[in-house]
Amino acid sequence: MTEDYPPISANSAPGFPDPLRMSLGHADDRLLVDHWMPPQWGIAPRIRIGRHWVNTLWALPISAAALLCLIALAQSLRELPSVGAFIQRHPGIAQSAPAVGSGFPWWLEVQHFLNMFFMLFIMRAGLQILADHPRLYWGRDCTPGTDWFRFQVPVPKGRIWTAKDDSVTLPTWLGIPGLRHTLGLSRWWHFSVNLLWVINGVVFYALLFSTDQWQRLVPLTWDVFPAALSTAIQYASLNFPVDEGWTRYNGLQQLSYFITVFIAAPVSIATGLMQSPAISNKLSWFGRLFNRQAMRSVHFISFAWFVGFILAHGAMVFVTGLRQNTNHMFAGVDNASWVGFPPFLLAMAILILAWLIASPLTIRYARQVQHVGAFMVGRMMGLAERWDPRSQLTEKDISPYFWPNGTMPNSEAFDDLVANKFASYRLRIDGLVERPQEFSLAALKAMPKQEQITTHFCIQGWSGVAKWGGVPMRDILSLVKPMPKARYAVFYSLADGADGGRYYDVHKIENMSHDLTILAYEMNGAPVSVLHGAPLRLRCENELGFKMVKWIAAIEFVHDFADLGAGEGGYNEDHEFYGYRMPI
Ligand SMILES: Nc1nc2c(c(=O)[nH]1)N[C@H]1C(S)=C(S)[C@@H](COP(=O)(O)O)O[C@H]1N2
Ligand SMILES: [Mo]
């Protein structure tokens, strides 16, 4: 069969180690701030209403004015006899709501604290991830102008503007670890702490329902709605409702806690997971219907709910009786002492300390954060790689715009290839294979072509649908015949990465025989452009975009990749602390 292709003798294959291996660069274990991507500040968040972009900062004066009006309104409402009678009838706590007999048990206090502690990391790291593509959309394409939310200027026209160019800086006190395009590290924080938070949540649900505590949170009567309205009027009039927090919550509390615990939290988890290529593909029609961008938008709205909840809840702790509230939640007593106050202060001190050190330590110990994160969640996430992606879309789903990303080739050798239309291009396949070979582009095009319409999931958050045409990797495998000890396929690019040194990425060999793993030379029916990876780029649909090497120079099959580059399994793994297996 090989006779159909240009003869390549195993002897003439240059063999590794060779210039390609040597071209992989050194990478630092710390995030060197001076050496990192130069800062680029975003703008105040804007929301699109129709064709107009509204600056969300307006919300501050508007809500302050609205609050004052609301207070005045609520106070005059309470003067009305009918409203007075309504409040009499619905004092704020649903009359039929059962009273909880167990007060605030110690496990509830511990879990409440852990939840606060975990949320601090999750939310800050989540914001950092958002800042890597500071726009939100509802449609599955990320076509410029179709965003409904952004904290970045409109996409500049008339020049190449990559997704990396679009990322914005966050201050180190806000994001973890702050700076720009540091989502590799924030993802480790986000996912590892999510795991702890989910465990805490599962234990919380279990204890809640095995005791009488669930009755605090779950409304058991329709009465909760008039009770909530009544409480809202009472709070707004600054004449607070009766507080029976030791045994049961008022309507407004119950509804907001219920939404937070039983709606916002599960929605966050589901919409987070559905942004993953492997999970979205696995869910097939469901993943296509609830596309990544819609899920990312809902994930953000749920985040906004948490921010609002935490601000309101935190303020209420202070204004509705700090001593009593801290006694309940930090000492589990309902008396006139101050025993809950010192543990409350201690909890706040721990939170503030954690807040202060999270970013500096992440910057200083970036490699360790990457490794601990991979230890905590990497293996579990990697399991999703086993799913063979088969989910495809249709021609009409193809995105009108597909963000370009990465560092373009910049060498005379590449320019020469472009000039001769890749006639002199050779794909070298070498390493632990029985038949090392070189393929010209013509030879690859002469092989059976596979076409697929798939969604590209960039780690930064954007996605796009394109039709790709190329040679299935499984056909290449059957030609070159990897040896049994070959466990990984290394893809070397013709281009360098952003930080110098050659771009490369390593895949498990299992990924290579998935149905939709191809070496693509066509995009949307035309030869793939230089911008998108000409002459050849990898499509491996259950991974995030950075693992799909563009401008492929060679593929080497290896037993281990520890001796390549910084040994993390790829260029962005080495330099930007990404994970080596990233199906999620
Ligand atoms: N050689 C090389 N390949 C690369 C990159 C790069 O910087 N260099 N960027 C990766 C990233 S992060 C993404 S999202 C995709 C982008 O592909 P596109 O430009 O076709 O959208 O290419 C990947 N392949
Ligand atoms: Mo990417």
mmCIF file of N, CA, C and O in Angstrom, residues 178-234:
data_model
loop_
_atom_site.group_PDB
_atom_site.id
_atom_site.type_symbol
_atom_site.label_atom_id
_atom_site.label_comp_id
_atom_site.label_asym_id
_atom_site.label_seq_id
_atom_site.Cartn_x
_atom_site.Cartn_y
_atom_site.Cartn_z
ATOM 1 N N GLY A 178 -4.541 37.004 38.584
ATOM 2 C CA GLY A 178 -4.468 38.334 37.998
ATOM 3 C C GLY A 178 -3.635 38.298 36.725
ATOM 4 O O GLY A 178 -3.442 37.232 36.132
ATOM 5 N N LEU A 179 -3.172 39.470 36.271
ATOM 6 C CA LEU A 179 -2.395 39.623 35.042
ATOM 7 C C LEU A 179 -3.245 39.245 33.823
ATOM 8 O O LEU A 179 -4.477 39.232 33.896
ATOM 9 N N ARG A 180 -2.568 38.938 32.725
ATOM 10 C CA ARG A 180 -3.293 38.721 31.470
ATOM 11 C C ARG A 180 -2.988 37.335 30.915
ATOM 12 O O ARG A 180 -1.839 36.891 30.967
ATOM 13 N N HIS A 181 -3.995 36.693 30.406
ATOM 14 C CA HIS A 181 -3.836 35.370 29.798
ATOM 15 C C HIS A 181 -3.157 34.381 30.757
ATOM 16 O O HIS A 181 -2.235 33.670 30.396
ATOM 17 N N THR A 182 -3.646 34.355 31.980
ATOM 18 C CA THR A 182 -3.101 33.428 32.980
ATOM 19 C C THR A 182 -4.113 32.332 33.286
ATOM 20 O O THR A 182 -4.095 31.738 34.358
ATOM 21 N N LEU A 183 -5.019 32.076 32.332
ATOM 22 C CA LEU A 183 -6.102 31.135 32.653
ATOM 23 C C LEU A 183 -5.622 29.715 32.849
ATOM 24 O O LEU A 183 -6.335 28.923 33.471
ATOM 25 N N GLY A 184 -4.413 29.410 32.361
ATOM 26 C CA GLY A 184 -3.904 28.064 32.618
ATOM 27 C C GLY A 184 -3.877 27.804 34.112
ATOM 28 O O GLY A 184 -4.337 26.769 34.595
ATOM 29 N N LEU A 185 -3.375 28.782 34.856
ATOM 30 C CA LEU A 185 -3.288 28.650 36.310
ATOM 31 C C LEU A 185 -4.647 28.810 36.975
ATOM 32 O O LEU A 185 -4.974 28.079 37.909
ATOM 33 N N SER A 186 -5.467 29.755 36.484
ATOM 34 C CA SER A 186 -6.781 29.922 37.134
ATOM 35 C C SER A 186 -7.648 28.687 36.960
ATOM 36 O O SER A 186 -8.458 28.360 37.815
ATOM 37 N N ARG A 187 -7.473 27.997 35.841
ATOM 38 C CA ARG A 187 -8.270 26.775 35.655
ATOM 39 C C ARG A 187 -7.939 25.724 36.713
ATOM 40 O O ARG A 187 -8.818 25.015 37.182
ATOM 41 N N TRP A 188 -6.660 25.617 37.077
ATOM 42 C CA TRP A 188 -6.328 24.642 38.135
ATOM 43 C C TRP A 188 -7.014 25.008 39.438
ATOM 44 O O TRP A 188 -7.552 24.149 40.135
ATOM 45 N N TRP A 189 -6.985 26.294 39.764
ATOM 46 C CA TRP A 189 -7.686 26.738 40.972
ATOM 47 C C TRP A 189 -9.182 26.475 40.858
ATOM 48 O O TRP A 189 -9.804 25.915 41.753
ATOM 49 N N HIS A 190 -9.728 26.900 39.740
ATOM 50 C CA HIS A 190 -11.182 26.794 39.552
ATOM 51 C C HIS A 190 -11.624 25.330 39.679
ATOM 52 O O HIS A 190 -12.519 25.007 40.448
ATOM 53 N N PHE A 191 -10.955 24.443 38.962
ATOM 54 C CA PHE A 191 -11.397 23.044 38.948
ATOM 55 C C PHE A 191 -11.073 22.313 40.243
ATOM 56 O O PHE A 191 -11.892 21.528 40.735
ATOM 57 N N SER A 192 -9.887 22.529 40.799
ATOM 58 C CA SER A 192 -9.541 21.795 42.028
ATOM 59 C C SER A 192 -10.444 22.226 43.166
ATOM 60 O O SER A 192 -10.941 21.392 43.926
ATOM 61 N N VAL A 193 -10.640 23.534 43.307
ATOM 62 C CA VAL A 193 -11.477 23.977 44.418
ATOM 63 C C VAL A 193 -12.938 23.623 44.147
ATOM 64 O O VAL A 193 -13.681 23.314 45.067
ATOM 65 N N ASN A 194 -13.320 23.607 42.857
ATOM 66 C CA ASN A 194 -14.674 23.134 42.540
ATOM 67 C C ASN A 194 -14.897 21.727 43.079
ATOM 68 O O ASN A 194 -15.973 21.417 43.593
ATOM 69 N N LEU A 195 -13.889 20.900 42.931
ATOM 70 C CA LEU A 195 -14.022 19.518 43.399
ATOM 71 C C LEU A 195 -14.304 19.516 44.906
ATOM 72 O O LEU A 195 -15.218 18.832 45.381
ATOM 73 N N LEU A 196 -13.515 20.302 45.642
ATOM 74 C CA LEU A 196 -13.712 20.372 47.098
ATOM 75 C C LEU A 196 -15.094 20.946 47.418
ATOM 76 O O LEU A 196 -15.787 20.482 48.324
ATOM 77 N N TRP A 197 -15.476 21.948 46.642
ATOM 78 C CA TRP A 197 -16.766 22.613 46.871
ATOM 79 C C TRP A 197 -17.923 21.656 46.596
ATOM 80 O O TRP A 197 -18.912 21.619 47.338
ATOM 81 N N VAL A 198 -17.771 20.845 45.548
ATOM 82 C CA VAL A 198 -18.825 19.878 45.231
ATOM 83 C C VAL A 198 -18.901 18.816 46.332
ATOM 84 O O VAL A 198 -19.999 18.435 46.757
ATOM 85 N N ILE A 199 -17.747 18.361 46.815
ATOM 86 C CA ILE A 199 -17.755 17.370 47.911
ATOM 87 C C ILE A 199 -18.457 17.983 49.127
ATOM 88 O O ILE A 199 -19.344 17.370 49.732
ATOM 89 N N ASN A 200 -18.081 19.215 49.436
ATOM 90 C CA ASN A 200 -18.728 19.912 50.566
ATOM 91 C C ASN A 200 -20.239 20.001 50.330
ATOM 92 O O ASN A 200 -21.030 19.794 51.240
ATOM 93 N N GLY A 201 -20.601 20.288 49.092
ATOM 94 C CA GLY A 201 -22.018 20.431 48.763
ATOM 95 C C GLY A 201 -22.775 19.117 48.872
ATOM 96 O O GLY A 201 -23.906 19.085 49.364
ATOM 97 N N VAL A 202 -22.146 18.036 48.427
ATOM 98 C CA VAL A 202 -22.812 16.730 48.496
ATOM 99 C C VAL A 202 -23.021 16.343 49.965
ATOM 100 O O VAL A 202 -24.102 15.889 50.356
ATOM 101 N N VAL A 203 -21.997 16.555 50.786
ATOM 102 C CA VAL A 203 -22.118 16.266 52.223
ATOM 103 C C VAL A 203 -23.209 17.150 52.828
ATOM 104 O O VAL A 203 -24.041 16.690 53.618
ATOM 105 N N PHE A 204 -23.241 18.399 52.407
ATOM 106 C CA PHE A 204 -24.250 19.337 52.893
ATOM 107 C C PHE A 204 -25.666 18.861 52.551
ATOM 108 O O PHE A 204 -26.532 18.800 53.423
ATOM 109 N N TYR A 205 -25.876 18.487 51.292
ATOM 110 C CA TYR A 205 -27.194 17.980 50.889
ATOM 111 C C TYR A 205 -27.560 16.764 51.742
ATOM 112 O O TYR A 205 -28.685 16.626 52.209
ATOM 113 N N ALA A 206 -26.593 15.862 51.909
ATOM 114 C CA ALA A 206 -26.864 14.615 52.640
ATOM 115 C C ALA A 206 -27.259 14.917 54.087
ATOM 116 O O ALA A 206 -28.247 14.377 54.594
ATOM 117 N N LEU A 207 -26.489 15.801 54.727
ATOM 118 C CA LEU A 207 -26.794 16.102 56.129
ATOM 119 C C LEU A 207 -28.088 16.906 56.250
ATOM 120 O O LEU A 207 -28.869 16.726 57.186
ATOM 121 N N LEU A 208 -28.298 17.777 55.278
ATOM 122 C CA LEU A 208 -29.511 18.590 55.276
ATOM 123 C C LEU A 208 -30.754 17.690 55.305
ATOM 124 O O LEU A 208 -31.658 17.878 56.120
ATOM 125 N N PHE A 209 -30.739 16.676 54.421
ATOM 126 C CA PHE A 209 -31.952 15.858 54.277
ATOM 127 C C PHE A 209 -32.019 14.695 55.265
ATOM 128 O O PHE A 209 -33.048 14.057 55.389
ATOM 129 N N SER A 210 -30.904 14.434 55.952
ATOM 130 C CA SER A 210 -30.991 13.385 56.972
ATOM 131 C C SER A 210 -31.290 13.999 58.342
ATOM 132 O O SER A 210 -31.402 13.292 59.330
ATOM 133 N N THR A 211 -31.405 15.325 58.382
ATOM 134 C CA THR A 211 -31.827 15.993 59.614
ATOM 135 C C THR A 211 -33.053 16.843 59.269
ATOM 136 O O THR A 211 -33.565 16.756 58.147
ATOM 137 N N ASP A 212 -33.471 17.683 60.197
ATOM 138 C CA ASP A 212 -34.621 18.545 59.872
ATOM 139 C C ASP A 212 -34.182 19.875 59.238
ATOM 140 O O ASP A 212 -35.006 20.731 58.957
ATOM 141 N N GLN A 213 -32.878 20.014 58.990
ATOM 142 C CA GLN A 213 -32.366 21.301 58.512
ATOM 143 C C GLN A 213 -32.889 21.696 57.127
ATOM 144 O O GLN A 213 -32.951 22.882 56.798
ATOM 145 N N TRP A 214 -33.251 20.692 56.309
ATOM 146 C CA TRP A 214 -33.725 21.029 54.956
ATOM 147 C C TRP A 214 -34.971 21.900 55.009
ATOM 148 O O TRP A 214 -35.243 22.665 54.097
ATOM 149 N N GLN A 215 -35.716 21.814 56.123
ATOM 150 C CA GLN A 215 -36.955 22.577 56.217
ATOM 151 C C GLN A 215 -36.707 24.087 56.308
ATOM 152 O O GLN A 215 -37.602 24.884 56.052
ATOM 153 N N ARG A 216 -35.478 24.438 56.669
ATOM 154 C CA ARG A 216 -35.143 25.865 56.630
ATOM 155 C C ARG A 216 -35.192 26.409 55.204
ATOM 156 O O ARG A 216 -35.600 27.542 54.976
ATOM 157 N N LEU A 217 -34.685 25.583 54.282
ATOM 158 C CA LEU A 217 -34.404 26.074 52.930
ATOM 159 C C LEU A 217 -35.501 25.773 51.917
ATOM 160 O O LEU A 217 -35.643 26.503 50.939
ATOM 161 N N VAL A 218 -36.209 24.697 52.117
ATOM 162 C CA VAL A 218 -37.187 24.292 51.098
ATOM 163 C C VAL A 218 -38.566 24.825 51.471
ATOM 164 O O VAL A 218 -39.110 24.460 52.501
ATOM 165 N N PRO A 219 -39.114 25.708 50.651
ATOM 166 C CA PRO A 219 -40.450 26.227 50.957
ATOM 167 C C PRO A 219 -41.460 25.091 50.852
ATOM 168 O O PRO A 219 -41.468 24.356 49.871
ATOM 169 N N LEU A 220 -42.296 24.949 51.869
ATOM 170 C CA LEU A 220 -43.251 23.846 51.885
ATOM 171 C C LEU A 220 -44.672 24.352 51.679
ATOM 172 O O LEU A 220 -45.612 23.575 51.713
ATOM 173 N N THR A 221 -44.805 25.647 51.501
ATOM 174 C CA THR A 221 -46.147 26.210 51.349
ATOM 175 C C THR A 221 -46.086 27.399 50.390
ATOM 176 O O THR A 221 -45.080 28.100 50.310
ATOM 177 N N TRP A 222 -47.205 27.605 49.660
ATOM 178 C CA TRP A 222 -47.278 28.737 48.731
ATOM 179 C C TRP A 222 -47.208 30.063 49.478
ATOM 180 O O TRP A 222 -46.926 31.098 48.890
ATOM 181 N N ASP A 223 -47.476 29.968 50.740
ATOM 182 C CA ASP A 223 -47.416 31.128 51.620
ATOM 183 C C ASP A 223 -46.068 31.856 51.541
ATOM 184 O O ASP A 223 -45.960 33.016 51.913
ATOM 185 N N VAL A 224 -45.065 31.143 51.047
ATOM 186 C CA VAL A 224 -43.726 31.725 51.012
ATOM 187 C C VAL A 224 -43.701 32.981 50.129
ATOM 188 O O VAL A 224 -42.950 33.924 50.404
ATOM 189 N N PHE A 225 -44.556 33.011 49.097
ATOM 190 C CA PHE A 225 -44.501 34.162 48.186
ATOM 191 C C PHE A 225 -45.064 35.442 48.813
ATOM 192 O O PHE A 225 -44.367 36.460 48.822
ATOM 193 N N PRO A 226 -46.305 35.412 49.358
ATOM 194 C CA PRO A 226 -46.739 36.622 50.075
ATOM 195 C C PRO A 226 -45.814 36.956 51.250
ATOM 196 O O PRO A 226 -45.554 38.143 51.517
ATOM 197 N N ALA A 227 -45.294 35.930 51.902
ATOM 198 C CA ALA A 227 -44.376 36.182 53.015
ATOM 199 C C ALA A 227 -43.126 36.908 52.514
ATOM 200 O O ALA A 227 -42.638 37.850 53.144
ATOM 201 N N ALA A 228 -42.634 36.497 51.339
ATOM 202 C CA ALA A 228 -41.434 37.136 50.781
ATOM 203 C C ALA A 228 -41.732 38.584 50.408
ATOM 204 O O ALA A 228 -40.929 39.484 50.668
ATOM 205 N N LEU A 229 -42.914 38.809 49.830
ATOM 206 C CA LEU A 229 -43.292 40.178 49.456
ATOM 207 C C LEU A 229 -43.384 41.046 50.704
ATOM 208 O O LEU A 229 -42.861 42.170 50.750
ATOM 209 N N SER A 230 -44.022 40.489 51.716
ATOM 210 C CA SER A 230 -44.161 41.221 52.966
ATOM 211 C C SER A 230 -42.787 41.547 53.568
ATOM 212 O O SER A 230 -42.530 42.674 53.979
ATOM 213 N N THR A 231 -41.881 40.551 53.575
ATOM 214 C CA THR A 231 -40.542 40.803 54.121
ATOM 215 C C THR A 231 -39.826 41.867 53.307
ATOM 216 O O THR A 231 -39.143 42.730 53.871
ATOM 217 N N ALA A 232 -39.981 41.800 51.982
ATOM 218 C CA ALA A 232 -39.313 42.774 51.121
ATOM 219 C C ALA A 232 -39.782 44.185 51.473
ATOM 220 O O ALA A 232 -38.953 45.100 51.607
ATOM 221 N N ILE A 233 -41.112 44.358 51.653
ATOM 222 C CA ILE A 233 -41.635 45.690 51.999
ATOM 223 C C ILE A 233 -41.079 46.124 53.361
ATOM 224 O O ILE A 233 -40.655 47.269 53.540
ATOM 225 N N GLN A 234 -41.035 45.184 54.282
ATOM 226 C CA GLN A 234 -40.562 45.542 55.631
ATOM 227 C C GLN A 234 -39.077 45.921 55.632
ATOM 228 O O GLN A 234 -38.689 46.924 56.221
#
